[in-house]
Coordinates of C-alpha atoms and ligand atoms in Angstrom, one line a residue:
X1 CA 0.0 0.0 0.0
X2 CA 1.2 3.5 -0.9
X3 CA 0.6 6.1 1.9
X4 CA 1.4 10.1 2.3
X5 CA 1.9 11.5 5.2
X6 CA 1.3 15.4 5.2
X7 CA 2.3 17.9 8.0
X8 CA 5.2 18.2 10.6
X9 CA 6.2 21.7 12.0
X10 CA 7.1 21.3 15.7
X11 CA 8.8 17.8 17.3
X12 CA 5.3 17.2 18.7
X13 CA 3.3 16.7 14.8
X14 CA 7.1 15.0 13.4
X15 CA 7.8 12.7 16.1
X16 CA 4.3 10.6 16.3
X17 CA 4.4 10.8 12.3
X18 CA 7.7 8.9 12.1
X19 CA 6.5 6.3 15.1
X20 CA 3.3 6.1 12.3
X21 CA 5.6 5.9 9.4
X22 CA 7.8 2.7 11.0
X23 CA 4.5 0.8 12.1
X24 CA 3.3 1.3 8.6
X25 CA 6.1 -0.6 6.8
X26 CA 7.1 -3.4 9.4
X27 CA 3.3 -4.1 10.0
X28 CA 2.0 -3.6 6.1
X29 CA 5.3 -2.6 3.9
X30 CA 4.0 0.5 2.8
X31 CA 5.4 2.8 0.6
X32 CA 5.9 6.1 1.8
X33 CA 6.0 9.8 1.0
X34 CA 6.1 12.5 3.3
X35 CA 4.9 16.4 2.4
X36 CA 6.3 18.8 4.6
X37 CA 7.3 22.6 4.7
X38 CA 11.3 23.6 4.5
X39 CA 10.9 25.8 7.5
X40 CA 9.7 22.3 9.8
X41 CA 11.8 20.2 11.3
X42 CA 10.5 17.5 9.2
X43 CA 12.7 19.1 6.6
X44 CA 15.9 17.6 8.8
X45 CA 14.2 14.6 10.4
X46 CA 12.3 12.7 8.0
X47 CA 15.2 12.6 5.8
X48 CA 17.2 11.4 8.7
X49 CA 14.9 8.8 9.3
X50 CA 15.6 7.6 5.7
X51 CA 12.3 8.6 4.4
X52 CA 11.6 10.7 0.9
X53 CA 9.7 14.3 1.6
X54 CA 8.4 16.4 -0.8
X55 CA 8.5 20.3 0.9
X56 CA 5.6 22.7 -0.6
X57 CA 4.8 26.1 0.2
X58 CA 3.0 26.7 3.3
X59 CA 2.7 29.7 5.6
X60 CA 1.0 30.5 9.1
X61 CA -2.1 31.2 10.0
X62 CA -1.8 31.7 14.2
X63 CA -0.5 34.1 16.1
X64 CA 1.0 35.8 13.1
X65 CA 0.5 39.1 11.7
X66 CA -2.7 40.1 9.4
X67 CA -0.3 40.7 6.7
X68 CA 1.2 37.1 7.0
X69 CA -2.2 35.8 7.5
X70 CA -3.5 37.6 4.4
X71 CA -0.4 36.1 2.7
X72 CA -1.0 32.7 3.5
X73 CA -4.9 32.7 2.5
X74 CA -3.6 33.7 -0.9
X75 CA -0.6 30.8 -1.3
X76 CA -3.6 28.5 0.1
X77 CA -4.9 27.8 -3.1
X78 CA -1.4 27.5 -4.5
X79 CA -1.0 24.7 -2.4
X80 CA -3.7 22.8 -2.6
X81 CA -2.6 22.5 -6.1
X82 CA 0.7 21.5 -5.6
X83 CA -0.7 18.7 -3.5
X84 CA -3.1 17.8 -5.8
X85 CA 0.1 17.3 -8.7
X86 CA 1.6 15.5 -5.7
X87 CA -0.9 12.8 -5.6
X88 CA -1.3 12.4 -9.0
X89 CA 2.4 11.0 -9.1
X90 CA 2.8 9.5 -6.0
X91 CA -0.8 7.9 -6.4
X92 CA -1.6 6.9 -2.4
X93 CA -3.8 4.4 -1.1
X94 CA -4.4 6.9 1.7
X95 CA -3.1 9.8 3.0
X96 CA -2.0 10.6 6.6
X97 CA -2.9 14.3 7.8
X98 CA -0.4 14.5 11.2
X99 CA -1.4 18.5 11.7
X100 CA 1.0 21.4 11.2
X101 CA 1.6 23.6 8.5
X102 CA 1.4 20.8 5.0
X103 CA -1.2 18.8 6.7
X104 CA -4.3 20.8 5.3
X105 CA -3.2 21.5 2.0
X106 CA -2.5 17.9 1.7
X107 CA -6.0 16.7 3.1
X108 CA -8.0 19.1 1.3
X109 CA -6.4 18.0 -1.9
X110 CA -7.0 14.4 -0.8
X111 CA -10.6 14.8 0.0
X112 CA -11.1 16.7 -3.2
X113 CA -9.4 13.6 -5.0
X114 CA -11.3 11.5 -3.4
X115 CA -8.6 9.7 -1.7
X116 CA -9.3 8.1 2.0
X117 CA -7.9 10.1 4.5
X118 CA -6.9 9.4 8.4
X119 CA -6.6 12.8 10.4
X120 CA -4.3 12.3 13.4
X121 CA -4.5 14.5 16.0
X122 CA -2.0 15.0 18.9
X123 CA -3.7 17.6 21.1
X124 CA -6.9 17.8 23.5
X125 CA -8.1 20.7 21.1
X126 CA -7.3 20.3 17.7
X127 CA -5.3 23.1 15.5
X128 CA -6.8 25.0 12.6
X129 CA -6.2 22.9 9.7
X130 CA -7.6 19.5 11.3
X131 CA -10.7 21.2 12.4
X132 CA -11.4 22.4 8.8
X133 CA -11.3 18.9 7.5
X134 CA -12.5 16.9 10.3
X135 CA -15.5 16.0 9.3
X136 CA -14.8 15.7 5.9
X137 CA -11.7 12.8 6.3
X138 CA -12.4 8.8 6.3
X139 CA -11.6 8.4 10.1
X140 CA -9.4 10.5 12.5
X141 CA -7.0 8.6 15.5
X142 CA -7.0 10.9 18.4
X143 CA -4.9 11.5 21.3
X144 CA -7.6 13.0 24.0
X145 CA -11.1 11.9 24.2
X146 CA -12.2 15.5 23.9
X147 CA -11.1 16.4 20.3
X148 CA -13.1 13.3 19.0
X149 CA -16.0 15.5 18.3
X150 CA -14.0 17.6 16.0
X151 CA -13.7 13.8 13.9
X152 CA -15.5 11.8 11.6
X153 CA -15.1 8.4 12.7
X154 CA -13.0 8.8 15.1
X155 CA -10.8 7.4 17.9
X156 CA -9.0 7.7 21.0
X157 CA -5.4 5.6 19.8
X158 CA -3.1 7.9 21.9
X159 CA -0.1 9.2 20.0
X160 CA 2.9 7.4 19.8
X161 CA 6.1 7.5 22.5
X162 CA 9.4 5.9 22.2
X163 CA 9.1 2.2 23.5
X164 CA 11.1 2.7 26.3
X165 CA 8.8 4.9 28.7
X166 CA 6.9 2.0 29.0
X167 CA 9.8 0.0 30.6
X168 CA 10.9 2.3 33.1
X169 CA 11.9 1.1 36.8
X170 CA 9.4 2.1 39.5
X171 CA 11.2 4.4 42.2
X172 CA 11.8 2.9 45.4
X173 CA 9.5 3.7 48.1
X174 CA 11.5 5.5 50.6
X175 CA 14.6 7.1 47.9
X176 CA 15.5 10.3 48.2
X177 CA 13.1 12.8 46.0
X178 CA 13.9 13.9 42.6
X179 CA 12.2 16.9 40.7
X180 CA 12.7 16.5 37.2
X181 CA 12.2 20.3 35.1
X182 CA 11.8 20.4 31.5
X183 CA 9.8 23.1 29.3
X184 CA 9.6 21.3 25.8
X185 CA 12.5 21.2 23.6
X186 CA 12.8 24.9 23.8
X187 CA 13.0 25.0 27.6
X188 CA 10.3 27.4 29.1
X189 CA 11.7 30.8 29.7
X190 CA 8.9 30.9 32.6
X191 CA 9.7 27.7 34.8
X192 CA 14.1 29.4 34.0
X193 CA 13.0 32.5 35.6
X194 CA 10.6 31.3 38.4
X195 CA 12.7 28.6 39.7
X196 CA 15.8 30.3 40.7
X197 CA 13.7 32.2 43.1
X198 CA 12.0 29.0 44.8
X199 CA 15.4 26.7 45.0
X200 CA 16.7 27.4 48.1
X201 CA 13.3 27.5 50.0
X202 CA 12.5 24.2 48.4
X203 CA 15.9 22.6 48.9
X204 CA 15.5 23.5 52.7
X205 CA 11.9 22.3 53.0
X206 CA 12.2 19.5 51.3
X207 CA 14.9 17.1 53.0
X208 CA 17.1 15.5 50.3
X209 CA 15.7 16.6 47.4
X210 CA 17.5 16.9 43.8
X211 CA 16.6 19.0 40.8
X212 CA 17.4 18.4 37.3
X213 CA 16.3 21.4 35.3
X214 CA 16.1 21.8 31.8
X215 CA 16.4 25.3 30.5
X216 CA 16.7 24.6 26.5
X217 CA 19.7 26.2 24.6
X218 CA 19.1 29.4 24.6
X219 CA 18.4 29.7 27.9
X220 CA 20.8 27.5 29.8
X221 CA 24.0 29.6 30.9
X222 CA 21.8 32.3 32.5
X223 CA 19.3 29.9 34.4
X224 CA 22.6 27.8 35.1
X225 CA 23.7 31.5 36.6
X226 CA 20.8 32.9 38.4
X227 CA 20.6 28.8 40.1
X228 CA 24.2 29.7 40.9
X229 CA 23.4 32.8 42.9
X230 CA 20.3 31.7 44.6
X231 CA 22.6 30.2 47.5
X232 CA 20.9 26.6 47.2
X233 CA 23.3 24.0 47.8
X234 CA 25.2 23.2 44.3
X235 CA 25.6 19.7 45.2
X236 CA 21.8 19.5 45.0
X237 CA 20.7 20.8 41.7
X238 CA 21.8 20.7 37.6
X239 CA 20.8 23.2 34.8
X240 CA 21.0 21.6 31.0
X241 CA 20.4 22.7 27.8
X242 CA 19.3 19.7 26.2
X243 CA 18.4 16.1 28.1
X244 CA 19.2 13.4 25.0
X245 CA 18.4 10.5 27.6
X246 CA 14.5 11.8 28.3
X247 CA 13.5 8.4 29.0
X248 CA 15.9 7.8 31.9
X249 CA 15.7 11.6 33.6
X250 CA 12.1 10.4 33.6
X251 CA 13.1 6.9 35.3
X252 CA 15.0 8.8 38.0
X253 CA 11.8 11.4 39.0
X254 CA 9.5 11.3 41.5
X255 CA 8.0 14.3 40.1
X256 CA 8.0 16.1 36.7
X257 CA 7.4 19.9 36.6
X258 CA 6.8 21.1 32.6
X259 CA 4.6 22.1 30.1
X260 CA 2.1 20.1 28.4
X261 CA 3.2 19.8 24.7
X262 CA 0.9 16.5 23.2
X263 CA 4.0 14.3 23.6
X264 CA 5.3 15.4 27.2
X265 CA 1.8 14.7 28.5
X266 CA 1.8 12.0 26.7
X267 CA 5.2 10.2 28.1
X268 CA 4.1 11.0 31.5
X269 CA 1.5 8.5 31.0
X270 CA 3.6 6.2 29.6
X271 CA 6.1 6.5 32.0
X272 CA 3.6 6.8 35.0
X273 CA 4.7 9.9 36.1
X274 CA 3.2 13.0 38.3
X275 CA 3.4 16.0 37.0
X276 CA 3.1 19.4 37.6
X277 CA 1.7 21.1 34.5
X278 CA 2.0 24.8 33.3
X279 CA 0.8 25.1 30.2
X280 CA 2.5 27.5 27.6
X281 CA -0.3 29.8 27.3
X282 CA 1.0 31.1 23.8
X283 CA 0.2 27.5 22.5
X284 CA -2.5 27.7 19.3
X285 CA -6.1 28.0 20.7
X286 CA -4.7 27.2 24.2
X287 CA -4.2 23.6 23.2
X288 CA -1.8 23.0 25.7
X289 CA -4.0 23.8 28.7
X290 CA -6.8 21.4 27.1
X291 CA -3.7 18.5 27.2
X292 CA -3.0 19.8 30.8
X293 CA -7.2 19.3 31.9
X294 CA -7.1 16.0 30.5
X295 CA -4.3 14.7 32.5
X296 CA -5.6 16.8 35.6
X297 CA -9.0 15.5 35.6
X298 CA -7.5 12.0 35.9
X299 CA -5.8 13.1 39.0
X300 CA -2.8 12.2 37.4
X301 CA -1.5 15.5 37.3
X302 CA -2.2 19.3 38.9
X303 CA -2.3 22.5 36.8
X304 CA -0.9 25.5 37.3
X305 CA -1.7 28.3 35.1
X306 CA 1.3 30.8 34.2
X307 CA -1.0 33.7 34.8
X308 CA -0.9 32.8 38.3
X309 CA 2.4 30.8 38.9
X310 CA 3.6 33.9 41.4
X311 CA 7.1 31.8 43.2
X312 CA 4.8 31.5 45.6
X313 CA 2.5 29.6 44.2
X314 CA 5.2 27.5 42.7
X315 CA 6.4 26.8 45.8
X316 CA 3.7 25.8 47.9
X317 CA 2.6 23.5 44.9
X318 CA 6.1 21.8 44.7
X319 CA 6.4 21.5 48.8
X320 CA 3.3 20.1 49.2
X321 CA 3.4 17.4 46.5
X322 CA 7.0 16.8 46.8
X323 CA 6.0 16.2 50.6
X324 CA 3.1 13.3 50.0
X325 CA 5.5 10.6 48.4
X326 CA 1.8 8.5 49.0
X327 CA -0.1 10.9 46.6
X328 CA 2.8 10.8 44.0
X329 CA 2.6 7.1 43.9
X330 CA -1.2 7.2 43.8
X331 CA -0.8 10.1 40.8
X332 CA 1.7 8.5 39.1
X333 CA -0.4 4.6 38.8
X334 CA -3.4 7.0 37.9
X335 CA -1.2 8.4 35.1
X336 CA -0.5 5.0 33.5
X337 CA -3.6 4.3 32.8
X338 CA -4.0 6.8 30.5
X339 CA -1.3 6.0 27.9
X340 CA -1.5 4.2 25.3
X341 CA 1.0 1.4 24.3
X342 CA -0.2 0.8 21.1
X343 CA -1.3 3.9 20.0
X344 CA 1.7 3.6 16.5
X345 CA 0.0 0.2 15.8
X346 CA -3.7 1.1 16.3
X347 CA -3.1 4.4 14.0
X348 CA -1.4 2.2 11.3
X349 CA -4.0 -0.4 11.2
X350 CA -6.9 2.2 10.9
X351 CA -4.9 3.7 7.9
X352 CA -5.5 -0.2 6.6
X353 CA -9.0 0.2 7.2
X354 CA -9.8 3.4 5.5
X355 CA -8.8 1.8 2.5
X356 CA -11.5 0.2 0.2
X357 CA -12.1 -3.5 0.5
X358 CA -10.0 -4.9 -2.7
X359 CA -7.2 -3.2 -1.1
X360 CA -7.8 -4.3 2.7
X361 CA -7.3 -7.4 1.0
X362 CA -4.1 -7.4 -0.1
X363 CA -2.5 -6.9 3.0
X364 CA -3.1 -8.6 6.2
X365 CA -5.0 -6.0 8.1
X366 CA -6.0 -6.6 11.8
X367 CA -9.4 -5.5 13.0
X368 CA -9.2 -2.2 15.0
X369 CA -9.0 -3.0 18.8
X370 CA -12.2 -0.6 20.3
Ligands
UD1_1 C1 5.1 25.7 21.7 C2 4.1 24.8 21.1 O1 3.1 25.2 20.5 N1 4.4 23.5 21.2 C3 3.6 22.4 20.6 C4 4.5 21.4 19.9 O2 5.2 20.9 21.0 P1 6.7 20.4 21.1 O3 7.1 19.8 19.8 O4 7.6 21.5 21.5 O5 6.5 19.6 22.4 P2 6.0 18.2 22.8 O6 5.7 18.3 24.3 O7 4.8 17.6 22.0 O8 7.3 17.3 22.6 C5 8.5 17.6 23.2 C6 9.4 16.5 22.9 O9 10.8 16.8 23.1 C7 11.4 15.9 24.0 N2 12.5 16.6 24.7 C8 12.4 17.8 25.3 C9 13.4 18.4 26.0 C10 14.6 17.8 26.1 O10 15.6 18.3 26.7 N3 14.8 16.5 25.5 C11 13.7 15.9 24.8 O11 13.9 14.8 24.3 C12 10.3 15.4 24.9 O12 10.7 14.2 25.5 C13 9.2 15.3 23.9 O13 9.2 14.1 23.2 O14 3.7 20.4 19.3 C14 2.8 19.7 20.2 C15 2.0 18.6 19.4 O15 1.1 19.3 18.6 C16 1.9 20.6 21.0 O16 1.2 19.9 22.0 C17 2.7 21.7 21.6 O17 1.9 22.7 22.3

């Protein structure tokens, strides 16, 4: 079967789409082709991954200027088009909108073509160009039970996370706490700024607690700094630009402070970890506060908006759940149950399913666990 995958942007659309991309050829050895834009990161990590992209011409629609947003309604048409000339020489079976900047052009011109589509969607609300086609693809896979009315046939599969959150080492009961800090793969200017000012009255109130804090490049030397001259005990805290080994900073917490990007939320589950959630509030349509609900209304998680993170706040919240190593546990059992181990095999085997029946055939396609 021949598949395209359309979209990318951010880490958060690329990542799951790759995961996607892997379960489609071991499980059905599909032929691939990706559709990206050269200002994503797909333009550096699909070809990394060994996959071919094709890069059109998209630009943005959020939190841009009315001159850029005037700009891009008028390429819009431009890239439906190029799409369209896409799928004419690629010819898919079905094509794979992943959200981001390519993902509408690609499904519009799918839909138009009459192609099958499968929307997937990484975030409890979802962005602008999945809610324009929603209800006009075959089926949609779904990370959060609350975007699924945006859908046409459509399910919760969770989004894919590397294998190896799911195989983490419980923390022993009675170790000494560990607060593991990381604002996306930016860092979070925010948690740099506020946490400097909190160390020291945390390091005191907390007996044997250790902080690993990730600031993001940009960011790291003066977080590393102001750390540095809060007084708290160096021995007891790290800044880093960049943590490569996510899955086993995660092993190692017994609580992770961060923002709640589709896949962070969505290794905390995996890895059955508390969290502390403040969501970015410049995220598109406040998506990442709708992530952050979902996990907190499974008491697997609390919120903490940045419009009212004073250091006080952040403090009190910290103390008091770094101080119930009971809750944590509780939180963190609570948290597992949302994720979803399967979610790259489900997603690849409702791609199989869009397809019409003399295709499904072909291949051995496994019904779709409900
Ligand atoms: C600013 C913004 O709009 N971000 C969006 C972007 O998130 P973005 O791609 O930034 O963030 P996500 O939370 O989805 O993913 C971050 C990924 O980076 C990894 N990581 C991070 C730091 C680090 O040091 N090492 C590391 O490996 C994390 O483990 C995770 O896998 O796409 C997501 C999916 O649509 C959205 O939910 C986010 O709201």
């Amino acid at each position: 079967m021949r598949v395209l995958i359309a979209g990318g942007g951010t880490g958060g659309h690329i990542m799951p789409a790759l995961a996607i991309a892997d379960a489609l050829q071991k499980q059905y050895q599909a032929e691939l082709l990706f559709v990206g834009t050269p200002r994503g990161l797909e333009s550096k990590l699909v070809p990394q991954a060994g996959h071919k992209l094709e890069l059109i011409k998209v630009g943005q629609l959020k939190n841009v200027s009315l001159v850029t947003r005037l700009r891009t309604m008028l390429d819009l048409p431009m890239s439906v088009l190029h799409c369209r000339s896409l799928l004419k020489q690629f010819r898919p079976d079905v094509v794979i909108g992943v959200g981001g900047y390519a993902s509408g052009p690609g499904m519009v011109a799918a839909i138009l073509a009459r192609i099958p589509t499968l929307a997937v969607e990484p975030n409890a609300f979802p962005g602008l160009a999945n809610r324009l086609v929603g209800k006009h693809v075959s089926a949609a896979a779904v990370n959060f039970e609350p975007a699924l009315k945006y859908f046409r046939n459509a399910q919760v599969t969770g989004i894919p996370v590397r294998a190896e959150f799911f195989q983490l080492q419980r923390r022993p009961e009675n170790g000494l706490p560990h607060l593991l800090i990381f604002g996306g793969s930016q860092g979070a200017r925010v948690l740099n700024r506020t946490m400097p000012q909190v160390v020291a009255r945390l390091l005191e109130a907390v007996p044997g607690l250790t902080i690993l804090h990730q600031a993001g490049a940009r960011h790291a030397e003066e977080t590393q700094a102001a750390y540095a001259a809060s007084g708290a005990d160096p021995s007891r805290w790290q800044v880093h630009a960049f943590l490569d080994d996510m899955a086993r900073r995660f092993e190692a917490a017994d609580l992770v402070l961060s923002r709640s990007g589709a896949s962070t939320v969505a290794e905390e589950m995996a890895a059955g970890k508390p969290a502390l959630l403040v969501p970015f509030p410049g995220a598109a349509d406040d998506h990442q506060r709708k992530n952050a609900e979902v996990m907190a209304g499974a008491g697997a998680a609390t919120l903490l908006l940045e419009s009212e993170m004073t250091p006080d706040r952040l403090l009190e919240s910290l103390t008091a759940m770094l101080g119930n190593r009971a809750e944590l546990k509780a939180m963190g059992e609570r948290a597992r149950t949302l994720a979803h181990p399967d979610a790259a095999s489900r997603i690849a085997a409702m791609a199989c399913e869009v397809l019409g029946p003399g295709l499904k055939a072909q291949g051995s396609v496994p019904p779709i666990a409900r």
